[in-house]
Amino acid sequence: MITVSPFLRASQKIVYQQIKRRMSDLKLSFTQISPKPDPVHGKPCSRSSHGLSVLDNGSLLVLYGGENVARTPLGDQQSLWFALKEDGSDSDWQWQCVLPADTKPPVRVAHAQAAVDHSVYVFGGRAGITMKEMAMNDLYQLDTTTRQWKLIETKGTPPTARSFHRMISIGDNLYVFGGCGEEGRLADLHKLDLTTLTWSNLGASSLLRGRGGPNLLKLQNDQKLAVVAGFAGEETNDGHAFCLQSNSWDPKLMEGLADMRPRSVNVAASSSKACIIFGGEVDPSQKGHEGAGGFTNDIVVLDSTTGDHLESIPAPSDGSSWPEVRGWSDGSLVEQNDGSASLFIFGGLSGDDSDPVRLDDLWRLDISSS
């Protein structure tokens, strides 16, 4: 049972109180953020198939890559943006366009990115129209203090070239799962140790079909990874966990996900209180990546220990402020010492096959104990 608090028009917040969990109650609150434009370059154009990372305890957002026109990577003048929170209030965010120096990644869509300390790592993606055209498996590091890119030379065998995969960081390790490669949809898991810059192939799930647009979540205080949902020729709602201590996939699929609506290319993140999924594609487009399928804008709450589905929260029907339906978006979460967390979400694809609409809005979902 969800109790809805009054709509706070001044701050554009909606607070859902007392989402019953097995361990504690949650309070979720959406706020739209409208950073001031860059004095010279304005603000980021609408886009999908991009990446977003949050750093510096929630005061810096890094937006990279994507497409404003289907399958056409954004050029250097629009590819990389910082949003900086200058003071303490939401009115103090500022967009800054970061133009490339001599070393820069090739433009791309459908890459994966993850933040570690003051760096953002970008892996893979593609720059061509088909899944096989100009797919990449390079790794770049962006130092957000110097704003300089560096191509990282690694050891071991990297994941094959792919797009629409997922990458997350845990400590000094990056984990990459799945996506779409030349050989088809993938279900393999890889680890990069950033201290030695060595790749390890952790093996493919024998129980999941290969998939693009999956979710890669952290469970059990970062002791497990969980692959949940994604597109495997159809939208899915299954999941498979990987134990980081034993370096092995669990012997059976995750249970407790049957009540979650199947989906892919949504926003997802993990906190100590819950795993959160927002939106996504729930009905694939008849035009493939050229069109726009059916999308949702619900919030799905999963247990942070087991990954079980706990609650699906639909958008309010009273016209209150809430992100519109979307897929092909991205988001990133920062957690504070007190266990509260904020999930930032930017852009994505909305509309339908007859009128695909790319978005340029920025939202923050605050997660705390009620």
Short mmCIF file of C-alpha atoms in Angstrom, two decimals:
data_model
loop_
_atom_site.label_atom_id
_atom_site.label_comp_id
_atom_site.label_asym_id
_atom_site.label_seq_id
_atom_site.Cartn_x
_atom_site.Cartn_y
_atom_site.Cartn_z
CA MET A 1 0.00 0.00 0.00
CA ILE A 2 1.42 3.39 -1.03
CA THR A 3 0.43 6.65 0.64
CA VAL A 4 0.82 9.71 -1.61
CA SER A 5 1.72 12.98 0.10
CA PRO A 6 0.43 16.37 -1.22
CA PHE A 7 2.13 17.66 -4.34
CA LEU A 8 4.69 20.35 -3.54
CA ARG A 9 4.35 22.69 -6.51
CA ALA A 10 7.14 25.08 -5.48
CA SER A 11 9.82 22.40 -5.58
CA GLN A 12 8.14 20.14 -8.17
CA LYS A 13 8.33 17.15 -5.83
CA ILE A 14 6.19 14.11 -5.45
CA VAL A 15 6.75 12.07 -2.36
CA TYR A 16 5.64 8.47 -2.10
CA GLN A 17 5.70 7.48 1.57
CA GLN A 18 5.80 4.14 3.27
CA ILE A 19 6.73 1.76 0.49
CA LYS A 20 6.63 -1.40 2.54
CA ARG A 21 9.85 -3.37 2.37
CA ARG A 22 11.07 -6.40 4.20
CA MET A 23 13.71 -4.43 6.07
CA SER A 24 12.62 -0.77 6.18
CA ASP A 25 10.30 1.79 4.66
CA LEU A 26 11.38 4.01 1.80
CA LYS A 27 10.58 7.57 0.85
CA LEU A 28 10.97 8.40 -2.85
CA SER A 29 10.86 11.95 -4.16
CA PHE A 30 11.26 13.19 -7.75
CA THR A 31 12.62 16.67 -8.48
CA GLN A 32 13.21 18.19 -11.91
CA ILE A 33 16.48 20.08 -12.25
CA SER A 34 17.01 22.84 -14.83
CA PRO A 35 20.69 23.83 -14.87
CA LYS A 36 21.62 27.25 -16.14
CA PRO A 37 22.91 27.15 -19.74
CA ASP A 38 26.55 27.34 -20.68
CA PRO A 39 27.08 31.04 -21.52
CA VAL A 40 28.55 30.16 -24.93
CA HIS A 41 27.21 26.73 -25.88
CA GLY A 42 23.80 26.66 -24.25
CA LYS A 43 22.69 23.25 -23.02
CA PRO A 44 22.86 19.63 -24.19
CA CYS A 45 20.63 18.70 -27.08
CA SER A 46 18.00 16.02 -26.64
CA ARG A 47 19.46 12.53 -26.93
CA SER A 48 19.12 8.80 -26.33
CA SER A 49 21.59 5.89 -26.08
CA HIS A 50 23.95 8.09 -24.03
CA GLY A 51 25.70 7.75 -20.68
CA LEU A 52 25.38 9.68 -17.40
CA SER A 53 27.66 9.47 -14.36
CA VAL A 54 27.51 11.24 -10.99
CA LEU A 55 30.71 12.13 -9.13
CA ASP A 56 32.03 14.36 -6.34
CA ASN A 57 29.38 13.33 -3.84
CA GLY A 58 26.57 14.34 -6.15
CA SER A 59 27.85 17.75 -7.21
CA LEU A 60 29.06 16.78 -10.71
CA LEU A 61 27.24 15.01 -13.54
CA VAL A 62 29.04 13.82 -16.67
CA LEU A 63 26.87 13.38 -19.77
CA TYR A 64 28.53 11.70 -22.72
CA GLY A 65 27.65 10.50 -26.21
CA GLY A 66 24.37 9.35 -27.66
CA GLU A 67 22.22 10.24 -30.62
CA ASN A 68 19.83 13.05 -31.51
CA VAL A 69 19.01 11.30 -34.80
CA ALA A 70 18.66 7.52 -34.74
CA ARG A 71 21.98 5.71 -35.22
CA THR A 72 23.90 8.95 -35.78
CA PRO A 73 26.43 9.69 -33.01
CA LEU A 74 26.53 13.24 -31.74
CA GLY A 75 29.54 15.25 -32.87
CA ASP A 76 32.27 16.70 -30.69
CA GLN A 77 30.40 19.98 -30.14
CA GLN A 78 27.58 18.16 -28.33
CA SER A 79 29.14 14.95 -27.08
CA LEU A 80 30.49 15.83 -23.62
CA TRP A 81 28.80 17.97 -20.97
CA PHE A 82 29.34 18.61 -17.27
CA ALA A 83 26.58 19.73 -14.92
CA LEU A 84 28.04 21.31 -11.79
CA LYS A 85 26.22 22.13 -8.58
CA GLU A 86 27.83 25.38 -7.52
CA ASP A 87 26.15 25.84 -4.13
CA GLY A 88 23.58 24.02 -2.09
CA SER A 89 20.29 24.43 -3.94
CA ASP A 90 18.82 22.93 -7.10
CA SER A 91 18.79 26.39 -8.71
CA ASP A 92 22.60 26.47 -8.62
CA TRP A 93 23.27 23.78 -11.24
CA GLN A 94 25.22 24.95 -14.31
CA TRP A 95 25.79 23.23 -17.68
CA GLN A 96 29.30 23.35 -19.12
CA CYS A 97 30.14 22.10 -22.60
CA VAL A 98 33.52 20.32 -22.58
CA LEU A 99 35.18 20.47 -25.98
CA PRO A 100 37.67 17.72 -26.82
CA ALA A 101 41.44 18.08 -26.70
CA ASP A 102 43.85 16.20 -28.97
CA THR A 103 43.11 12.81 -27.40
CA LYS A 104 39.44 11.91 -27.49
CA PRO A 105 37.25 8.85 -28.01
CA PRO A 106 35.67 8.35 -31.42
CA VAL A 107 32.06 9.54 -31.28
CA ARG A 108 29.63 6.75 -30.40
CA VAL A 109 26.20 5.65 -29.27
CA ALA A 110 25.14 2.81 -26.99
CA HIS A 111 28.38 2.67 -25.00
CA ALA A 112 28.61 1.92 -21.28
CA GLN A 113 30.22 4.17 -18.70
CA ALA A 114 31.01 4.06 -14.99
CA ALA A 115 32.66 6.40 -12.49
CA VAL A 116 35.56 5.58 -10.16
CA ASP A 117 36.86 8.35 -7.89
CA HIS A 118 37.31 11.40 -10.15
CA SER A 119 37.31 9.46 -13.42
CA VAL A 120 34.67 8.28 -15.85
CA TYR A 121 35.43 5.15 -17.89
CA VAL A 122 33.77 4.59 -21.26
CA PHE A 123 33.76 1.16 -22.90
CA GLY A 124 32.53 0.11 -26.32
CA GLY A 125 29.53 1.33 -28.27
CA ARG A 126 29.17 1.80 -32.00
CA ALA A 127 29.26 4.51 -34.62
CA GLY A 128 27.48 2.77 -37.49
CA ILE A 129 23.94 1.98 -38.53
CA THR A 130 23.96 -1.78 -38.00
CA MET A 131 25.09 -3.74 -34.97
CA LYS A 132 28.10 -4.94 -36.96
CA GLU A 133 29.19 -1.59 -38.32
CA MET A 134 31.96 0.22 -36.42
CA ALA A 135 31.40 -1.61 -33.15
CA MET A 136 34.06 -0.87 -30.55
CA ASN A 137 35.72 -2.47 -27.55
CA ASP A 138 38.07 0.34 -26.61
CA LEU A 139 38.35 1.79 -23.11
CA TYR A 140 38.78 5.50 -22.43
CA GLN A 141 39.29 7.29 -19.13
CA LEU A 142 38.08 10.85 -18.58
CA ASP A 143 39.84 12.67 -15.72
CA THR A 144 37.15 15.09 -14.56
CA THR A 145 39.69 17.31 -12.74
CA THR A 146 41.84 17.96 -15.83
CA ARG A 147 39.01 17.24 -18.33
CA GLN A 148 41.42 15.17 -20.39
CA TRP A 149 40.75 11.83 -22.10
CA LYS A 150 43.18 8.92 -22.10
CA LEU A 151 43.03 5.70 -24.12
CA ILE A 152 43.69 2.88 -21.65
CA GLU A 153 45.96 0.07 -22.79
CA THR A 154 44.91 -3.11 -21.03
CA LYS A 155 46.22 -6.64 -20.59
CA GLY A 156 44.35 -9.89 -20.98
CA THR A 157 41.53 -10.40 -23.46
CA PRO A 158 38.97 -7.60 -23.46
CA PRO A 159 35.28 -8.18 -24.14
CA THR A 160 34.46 -8.35 -27.82
CA ALA A 161 33.14 -5.23 -29.55
CA ARG A 162 29.56 -4.51 -28.51
CA SER A 163 26.84 -1.95 -27.91
CA PHE A 164 23.84 -1.62 -25.60
CA HIS A 165 25.76 -3.46 -22.85
CA ARG A 166 26.11 -2.50 -19.18
CA MET A 167 29.11 -1.58 -17.05
CA ILE A 168 29.31 -0.81 -13.33
CA SER A 169 32.13 -0.24 -10.87
CA ILE A 170 32.79 -1.86 -7.52
CA GLY A 171 35.92 -0.61 -5.79
CA ASP A 172 38.79 -0.74 -8.27
CA ASN A 173 37.00 -3.11 -10.64
CA LEU A 174 34.81 -2.54 -13.68
CA TYR A 175 32.26 -5.19 -14.68
CA VAL A 176 30.82 -5.45 -18.20
CA PHE A 177 27.84 -7.60 -19.14
CA GLY A 178 26.06 -8.53 -22.34
CA GLY A 179 24.99 -6.25 -25.14
CA CYS A 180 24.83 -6.67 -28.90
CA GLY A 181 27.93 -7.89 -30.74
CA GLU A 182 28.73 -9.07 -34.24
CA GLU A 183 27.90 -12.62 -33.16
CA GLY A 184 24.50 -11.60 -31.81
CA ARG A 185 23.16 -10.79 -28.37
CA LEU A 186 25.55 -11.63 -25.55
CA ALA A 187 25.30 -12.95 -21.98
CA ASP A 188 28.96 -12.85 -20.96
CA LEU A 189 30.47 -11.14 -17.91
CA HIS A 190 33.93 -9.56 -17.76
CA LYS A 191 35.99 -7.81 -15.07
CA LEU A 192 38.71 -5.20 -15.46
CA ASP A 193 41.04 -4.77 -12.47
CA LEU A 194 41.96 -1.08 -12.61
CA THR A 195 45.04 -1.58 -10.43
CA THR A 196 46.63 -3.97 -12.93
CA LEU A 197 44.56 -2.99 -16.01
CA THR A 198 43.93 -6.68 -16.63
CA TRP A 199 40.74 -8.13 -18.08
CA SER A 200 39.26 -11.40 -16.79
CA ASN A 201 36.51 -13.32 -18.53
CA LEU A 202 34.10 -14.44 -15.81
CA GLY A 203 32.05 -16.55 -18.18
CA ALA A 204 28.61 -16.36 -19.70
CA SER A 205 25.36 -17.14 -17.97
CA SER A 206 24.18 -20.59 -19.05
CA LEU A 207 20.62 -19.76 -18.00
CA LEU A 208 20.02 -16.37 -19.61
CA ARG A 209 19.53 -15.67 -23.28
CA GLY A 210 21.89 -13.08 -24.71
CA ARG A 211 20.44 -9.59 -24.44
CA GLY A 212 20.85 -5.92 -25.10
CA GLY A 213 19.76 -3.15 -22.76
CA PRO A 214 19.97 -5.29 -19.58
CA ASN A 215 20.39 -4.11 -16.00
CA LEU A 216 23.53 -4.91 -14.02
CA LEU A 217 22.89 -4.41 -10.30
CA LYS A 218 24.79 -4.86 -7.05
CA LEU A 219 23.34 -7.08 -4.31
CA GLN A 220 24.33 -8.14 -0.78
CA ASN A 221 26.56 -5.14 -0.05
CA ASP A 222 28.47 -5.58 -3.32
CA GLN A 223 29.03 -9.31 -2.81
CA LYS A 224 26.88 -10.25 -5.80
CA LEU A 225 26.00 -8.92 -9.23
CA ALA A 226 22.55 -9.39 -10.69
CA VAL A 227 21.56 -9.27 -14.35
CA VAL A 228 17.87 -8.34 -14.57
CA ALA A 229 15.62 -7.95 -17.65
CA GLY A 230 16.78 -6.73 -21.08
CA PHE A 231 15.82 -7.43 -24.69
CA ALA A 232 16.44 -11.00 -25.86
CA GLY A 233 14.27 -10.99 -28.96
CA GLU A 234 11.49 -9.95 -26.60
CA GLU A 235 11.30 -7.89 -23.43
CA THR A 236 12.24 -10.00 -20.38
CA ASN A 237 11.88 -9.95 -16.61
CA ASP A 238 14.18 -12.81 -15.65
CA GLY A 239 17.44 -12.50 -13.74
CA HIS A 240 20.63 -14.33 -12.85
CA ALA A 241 23.06 -13.55 -10.01
CA PHE A 242 26.85 -13.88 -10.00
CA CYS A 243 28.80 -14.36 -6.74
CA LEU A 244 31.93 -12.21 -6.65
CA GLN A 245 33.51 -14.24 -3.85
CA SER A 246 33.30 -17.58 -5.63
CA ASN A 247 33.52 -16.08 -9.13
CA SER A 248 30.59 -18.17 -10.26
CA TRP A 249 27.04 -17.83 -11.52
CA ASP A 250 24.31 -19.04 -9.18
CA PRO A 251 23.01 -22.54 -10.03
CA LYS A 252 19.50 -21.27 -10.80
CA LEU A 253 17.78 -18.12 -11.98
CA MET A 254 16.66 -15.46 -9.54
CA GLU A 255 13.21 -15.89 -8.06
CA GLY A 256 10.74 -13.18 -7.16
CA LEU A 257 10.78 -11.21 -10.42
CA ALA A 258 7.59 -12.55 -11.99
CA ASP A 259 5.53 -9.53 -10.94
CA MET A 260 7.87 -7.03 -12.62
CA ARG A 261 6.75 -5.93 -16.07
CA PRO A 262 9.24 -7.15 -18.72
CA ARG A 263 11.42 -4.34 -20.10
CA SER A 264 14.77 -3.23 -21.46
CA VAL A 265 16.87 -0.07 -22.01
CA ASN A 266 15.69 1.43 -18.73
CA VAL A 267 17.53 3.26 -15.96
CA ALA A 268 18.69 1.15 -13.02
CA ALA A 269 20.92 1.59 -9.99
CA SER A 270 21.69 0.00 -6.63
CA SER A 271 21.76 1.47 -3.13
CA SER A 272 22.04 -0.14 0.29
CA LYS A 273 18.28 0.33 0.80
CA ALA A 274 16.97 -0.90 -2.56
CA CYS A 275 17.66 -1.45 -6.21
CA ILE A 276 15.69 1.00 -8.33
CA ILE A 277 14.54 0.58 -11.95
CA PHE A 278 12.90 3.46 -13.79
CA GLY A 279 10.97 3.31 -17.04
CA GLY A 280 12.21 1.50 -20.11
CA GLU A 281 10.88 -0.06 -23.29
CA VAL A 282 8.03 -2.51 -22.62
CA ASP A 283 6.94 -3.05 -26.23
CA PRO A 284 9.62 -3.17 -28.97
CA SER A 285 9.35 -0.90 -31.98
CA GLN A 286 8.26 -2.38 -35.31
CA LYS A 287 10.97 -0.20 -36.90
CA GLY A 288 13.79 -1.44 -34.72
CA HIS A 289 16.18 1.29 -33.61
CA GLU A 290 14.73 3.69 -36.19
CA GLY A 291 11.44 3.94 -34.32
CA ALA A 292 10.12 4.20 -30.77
CA GLY A 293 8.36 1.30 -29.10
CA GLY A 294 6.06 1.36 -26.12
CA PHE A 295 7.58 2.89 -23.01
CA THR A 296 6.75 3.19 -19.32
CA ASN A 297 7.69 5.58 -16.51
CA ASP A 298 7.04 3.48 -13.44
CA ILE A 299 9.46 2.94 -10.56
CA VAL A 300 10.32 -0.67 -9.75
CA VAL A 301 11.76 -1.40 -6.31
CA LEU A 302 13.86 -4.56 -5.86
CA ASP A 303 15.25 -5.96 -2.64
CA SER A 304 18.91 -4.99 -2.24
CA THR A 305 19.82 -8.42 -0.85
CA THR A 306 17.87 -10.91 -2.94
CA GLY A 307 16.87 -8.82 -5.95
CA ASP A 308 13.22 -9.82 -5.43
CA HIS A 309 10.55 -7.54 -6.84
CA LEU A 310 8.99 -5.57 -3.98
CA GLU A 311 6.85 -2.90 -5.58
CA SER A 312 6.02 -1.27 -8.91
CA ILE A 313 4.92 2.34 -8.55
CA PRO A 314 3.04 3.85 -11.49
CA ALA A 315 3.30 7.52 -12.38
CA PRO A 316 0.54 9.58 -10.75
CA SER A 317 -2.57 10.12 -12.84
CA ASP A 318 -3.34 13.61 -11.56
CA GLY A 319 -0.95 15.46 -13.88
CA SER A 320 1.65 15.97 -11.18
CA SER A 321 5.26 16.57 -12.12
CA TRP A 322 6.96 13.28 -12.97
CA PRO A 323 9.33 12.17 -15.75
CA GLU A 324 7.41 11.20 -18.87
CA VAL A 325 7.60 7.69 -20.33
CA ARG A 326 10.98 6.81 -21.86
CA GLY A 327 13.54 4.21 -22.79
CA TRP A 328 17.13 4.37 -24.07
CA SER A 329 17.89 6.75 -21.20
CA ASP A 330 20.63 6.63 -18.58
CA GLY A 331 21.09 7.47 -14.93
CA SER A 332 23.56 7.29 -12.09
CA LEU A 333 23.23 7.05 -8.32
CA VAL A 334 25.19 8.55 -5.43
CA GLU A 335 24.75 7.32 -1.85
CA GLN A 336 25.52 9.31 1.29
CA ASN A 337 26.94 8.02 4.57
CA ASP A 338 23.51 8.07 6.19
CA GLY A 339 22.15 5.67 3.55
CA SER A 340 20.15 8.27 1.64
CA ALA A 341 20.75 8.25 -2.11
CA SER A 342 19.97 10.23 -5.25
CA LEU A 343 19.42 8.77 -8.71
CA PHE A 344 19.98 11.27 -11.54
CA ILE A 345 18.25 10.64 -14.89
CA PHE A 346 18.78 12.48 -18.19
CA GLY A 347 16.96 12.34 -21.51
CA GLY A 348 16.01 9.24 -23.47
CA LEU A 349 13.54 8.30 -26.18
CA SER A 350 9.79 8.79 -25.95
CA GLY A 351 6.95 9.09 -28.47
CA ASP A 352 6.03 6.24 -30.79
CA ASP A 353 6.93 4.79 -34.20
CA SER A 354 5.12 7.57 -36.05
CA ASP A 355 6.73 10.32 -33.97
CA PRO A 356 9.86 9.37 -31.99
CA VAL A 357 10.78 12.10 -29.50
CA ARG A 358 14.18 12.46 -27.86
CA LEU A 359 14.34 14.21 -24.51
CA ASP A 360 16.69 16.66 -22.79
CA ASP A 361 15.27 16.81 -19.26
CA LEU A 362 17.18 16.16 -16.03
CA TRP A 363 15.60 14.60 -12.94
CA ARG A 364 16.71 13.51 -9.49
CA LEU A 365 15.03 10.71 -7.55
CA ASP A 366 15.84 11.00 -3.85
CA ILE A 367 15.75 7.77 -1.82
CA SER A 368 15.66 7.80 1.96
CA SER A 369 14.04 6.18 4.98
CA SER A 370 10.61 7.50 5.84
#
